[in-house]
Amino acid sequence: MTRDEAYALLTEFNKEPFHLKHAETVEGTMRWFANKLGYGDEADFWANVGLLHDLDFEMYPDEHCVKEMAIMKERGIDERIIHAVGSHGYGLCCDVKPEHQMEKVLFAVDELTGLIGAAALMRPSGSVSDMELKSVKKKFKDKAFAAGCSRDVIRTGAEMLGWELDELLSETLEAMKSFCA
């Protein structure tokens, strides 16, 4: 699946700028991690998974992950993409367990990119470009800030990857700095 095909599918089910921006943020973050973790030859695949991970959320929030997997199966999408997008809802809205490192990264960074993005909007620059890890950690500890971003999911994602929480926070911030203004 090309990026253009993935984006066309995404925009068939998503119109809200917020959802499209989130998809593109996770896309860029996944591409960065693919290259960082030695999967550069699969960077496009990782990025497409990131782009499509919330395909169904805008139209079918109560059937999140389950509906997108059904849509993708109906359209003959690669089973690896279907499993990966489903796995980011593990223990939350479906029982597809993240197995590959890419799936674990997606699980870990989905909520975290939202938290970092919200923190960036609060900065005078409105950007992650000048954000430091200590700022992310401060916002992470403030449960009232970006309350919809589950800290438990982020912690679980770090554990799945075998990383310390600070490593996940730092690496995701660096990923976002690489493509977000």
CSV table of C-alpha atoms in Angstrom, one decimal:
chain,number,residue,atom,x,y,z
A,1,MET,CA,0.0,0.0,0.0
A,2,THR,CA,1.4,3.4,-1.0
A,3,ARG,CA,1.2,6.4,1.2
A,4,ASP,CA,-1.3,8.0,-1.2
A,5,GLU,CA,-3.5,4.9,-1.0
A,6,ALA,CA,-3.3,5.0,2.8
A,7,TYR,CA,-4.1,8.7,2.9
A,8,ALA,CA,-7.1,8.3,0.6
A,9,LEU,CA,-8.5,5.5,2.8
A,10,LEU,CA,-7.9,7.7,5.9
A,11,THR,CA,-9.7,10.7,4.4
A,12,GLU,CA,-12.6,8.5,3.3
A,13,PHE,CA,-13.4,8.0,7.0
A,14,ASN,CA,-11.9,11.1,8.6
A,15,LYS,CA,-12.6,14.7,7.8
A,16,GLU,CA,-11.8,16.5,11.1
A,17,PRO,CA,-8.5,18.4,11.0
A,18,PHE,CA,-7.7,17.2,14.5
A,19,HIS,CA,-8.0,13.5,13.5
A,20,LEU,CA,-6.0,14.0,10.3
A,21,LYS,CA,-3.2,15.8,12.2
A,22,HIS,CA,-3.1,13.1,14.8
A,23,ALA,CA,-2.8,10.4,12.1
A,24,GLU,CA,0.0,12.3,10.4
A,25,THR,CA,1.8,12.8,13.7
A,26,VAL,CA,1.7,9.1,14.5
A,27,GLU,CA,2.7,8.4,10.9
A,28,GLY,CA,5.9,10.6,11.3
A,29,THR,CA,6.7,9.2,14.7
A,30,MET,CA,6.4,5.6,13.4
A,31,ARG,CA,8.6,6.4,10.4
A,32,TRP,CA,11.2,7.9,12.8
A,33,PHE,CA,11.1,4.8,15.1
A,34,ALA,CA,11.4,2.4,12.2
A,35,ASN,CA,14.6,4.1,11.1
A,36,LYS,CA,15.9,4.5,14.7
A,37,LEU,CA,15.3,0.8,15.6
A,38,GLY,CA,16.9,-0.7,12.5
A,39,TYR,CA,13.7,-1.2,10.4
A,40,GLY,CA,14.5,1.5,7.8
A,41,ASP,CA,13.6,-0.9,5.0
A,42,GLU,CA,10.1,-1.0,6.5
A,43,ALA,CA,9.8,2.7,7.3
A,44,ASP,CA,7.0,3.2,4.8
A,45,PHE,CA,5.1,0.2,6.2
A,46,TRP,CA,5.5,1.5,9.8
A,47,ALA,CA,4.4,5.0,8.7
A,48,ASN,CA,1.3,3.7,6.9
A,49,VAL,CA,0.3,1.8,10.0
A,50,GLY,CA,0.7,5.0,12.0
A,51,LEU,CA,-1.4,6.9,9.4
A,52,LEU,CA,-4.2,4.4,9.5
A,53,HIS,CA,-4.2,3.4,13.2
A,54,ASP,CA,-7.4,5.4,14.0
A,55,LEU,CA,-9.1,4.9,10.6
A,56,ASP,CA,-12.5,4.2,12.3
A,57,PHE,CA,-12.4,6.5,15.3
A,58,GLU,CA,-14.1,9.6,13.9
A,59,MET,CA,-17.1,7.7,12.4
A,60,TYR,CA,-17.2,4.6,14.7
A,61,PRO,CA,-15.8,5.6,18.1
A,62,ASP,CA,-17.8,2.9,19.9
A,63,GLU,CA,-16.4,0.2,17.6
A,64,HIS,CA,-12.8,1.5,17.6
A,65,CYS,CA,-10.3,-1.0,16.2
A,66,VAL,CA,-12.9,-3.6,15.6
A,67,LYS,CA,-14.6,-1.6,12.8
A,68,GLU,CA,-11.3,-0.6,11.2
A,69,MET,CA,-10.1,-4.2,11.1
A,70,ALA,CA,-13.4,-5.2,9.4
A,71,ILE,CA,-13.2,-2.3,6.9
A,72,MET,CA,-9.6,-3.3,6.0
A,73,LYS,CA,-10.5,-7.0,5.7
A,74,GLU,CA,-13.3,-6.1,3.3
A,75,ARG,CA,-10.9,-4.1,1.2
A,76,GLY,CA,-8.2,-6.8,1.1
A,77,ILE,CA,-5.6,-4.8,3.0
A,78,ASP,CA,-2.5,-6.6,4.1
A,79,GLU,CA,-3.1,-8.7,7.2
A,80,ARG,CA,0.0,-7.3,8.9
A,81,ILE,CA,-1.5,-3.8,8.7
A,82,ILE,CA,-4.9,-5.1,10.0
A,83,HIS,CA,-3.2,-6.8,13.0
A,84,ALA,CA,-1.0,-3.8,13.7
A,85,VAL,CA,-3.8,-1.2,13.8
A,86,GLY,CA,-6.0,-3.5,15.9
A,87,SER,CA,-3.2,-4.1,18.4
A,88,HIS,CA,-3.0,-0.5,19.4
A,89,GLY,CA,-6.3,-1.0,21.1
A,90,TYR,CA,-5.2,-4.1,23.1
A,91,GLY,CA,-6.9,-4.3,26.5
A,92,LEU,CA,-8.9,-1.2,25.7
A,93,CYS,CA,-11.3,-2.0,22.9
A,94,CYS,CA,-10.0,-5.3,21.4
A,95,ASP,CA,-8.0,-8.3,22.2
A,96,VAL,CA,-5.4,-8.2,19.5
A,97,LYS,CA,-2.1,-8.3,21.3
A,98,PRO,CA,0.9,-6.3,20.1
A,99,GLU,CA,3.5,-8.8,19.0
A,100,HIS,CA,6.0,-7.2,16.7
A,101,GLN,CA,8.2,-4.3,17.9
A,102,MET,CA,6.4,-2.0,15.5
A,103,GLU,CA,3.1,-2.8,17.1
A,104,LYS,CA,4.5,-2.2,20.6
A,105,VAL,CA,5.8,1.2,19.4
A,106,LEU,CA,2.4,2.1,18.0
A,107,PHE,CA,0.7,1.1,21.3
A,108,ALA,CA,3.2,3.2,23.3
A,109,VAL,CA,3.3,6.3,21.1
A,110,ASP,CA,-0.4,6.8,20.2
A,111,GLU,CA,-1.4,8.3,23.5
A,112,LEU,CA,2.0,9.9,24.1
A,113,THR,CA,2.0,11.9,20.8
A,114,GLY,CA,-1.3,13.3,21.9
A,115,LEU,CA,0.1,14.4,25.2
A,116,ILE,CA,3.3,15.9,23.7
A,117,GLY,CA,1.2,17.6,21.0
A,118,ALA,CA,-1.1,19.2,23.7
A,119,ALA,CA,1.9,20.3,25.7
A,120,ALA,CA,3.4,21.9,22.6
A,121,LEU,CA,0.2,24.0,22.1
A,122,MET,CA,0.7,25.4,25.6
A,123,ARG,CA,4.2,26.7,24.8
A,124,PRO,CA,4.8,30.3,23.7
A,125,SER,CA,6.3,28.8,20.5
A,126,GLY,CA,3.4,26.4,20.0
A,127,SER,CA,5.9,23.8,18.9
A,128,VAL,CA,7.8,20.8,20.1
A,129,SER,CA,11.0,22.2,18.6
A,130,ASP,CA,12.1,23.9,21.8
A,131,MET,CA,10.5,21.5,24.2
A,132,GLU,CA,12.7,19.6,26.7
A,133,LEU,CA,12.1,16.2,28.4
A,134,LYS,CA,11.5,17.9,31.7
A,135,SER,CA,8.5,19.7,30.3
A,136,VAL,CA,7.1,16.4,28.9
A,137,LYS,CA,7.6,14.7,32.3
A,138,LYS,CA,5.9,17.6,34.1
A,139,LYS,CA,2.8,17.4,31.9
A,140,PHE,CA,2.9,13.6,32.1
A,141,LYS,CA,2.7,13.8,35.9
A,142,ASP,CA,-0.2,16.3,35.8
A,143,LYS,CA,-3.2,14.0,35.5
A,144,ALA,CA,-5.5,17.0,34.8
A,145,PHE,CA,-3.5,18.0,31.8
A,146,ALA,CA,-4.6,16.2,28.6
A,147,ALA,CA,-6.7,14.0,30.8
A,148,GLY,CA,-7.8,11.9,27.8
A,149,CYS,CA,-4.3,10.7,27.2
A,150,SER,CA,-3.9,7.6,29.3
A,151,ARG,CA,-0.8,7.5,31.3
A,152,ASP,CA,-1.4,3.8,32.1
A,153,VAL,CA,-1.3,3.0,28.4
A,154,ILE,CA,1.9,5.0,27.9
A,155,ARG,CA,3.5,3.2,30.9
A,156,THR,CA,2.3,-0.2,29.6
A,157,GLY,CA,3.7,0.6,26.2
A,158,ALA,CA,7.1,1.4,27.7
A,159,GLU,CA,7.0,-1.9,29.6
A,160,MET,CA,6.0,-3.9,26.4
A,161,LEU,CA,9.1,-2.4,24.7
A,162,GLY,CA,11.3,-3.1,27.7
A,163,TRP,CA,12.1,0.6,28.0
A,164,GLU,CA,12.2,2.9,31.0
A,165,LEU,CA,9.4,5.5,30.8
A,166,ASP,CA,11.9,8.3,30.4
A,167,GLU,CA,13.4,6.6,27.4
A,168,LEU,CA,10.0,6.4,25.7
A,169,LEU,CA,9.2,10.0,26.5
A,170,SER,CA,12.6,11.3,25.3
A,171,GLU,CA,12.6,9.2,22.1
A,172,THR,CA,9.1,10.1,21.2
A,173,LEU,CA,9.8,13.8,21.8
A,174,GLU,CA,12.9,13.5,19.5
A,175,ALA,CA,10.8,11.8,16.9
A,176,MET,CA,8.2,14.6,16.9
A,177,LYS,CA,10.9,17.2,16.8
A,178,SER,CA,12.2,15.7,13.6
A,179,PHE,CA,9.1,16.6,11.6
A,180,CYS,CA,6.8,18.9,13.7
A,181,ALA,CA,7.4,22.6,13.7
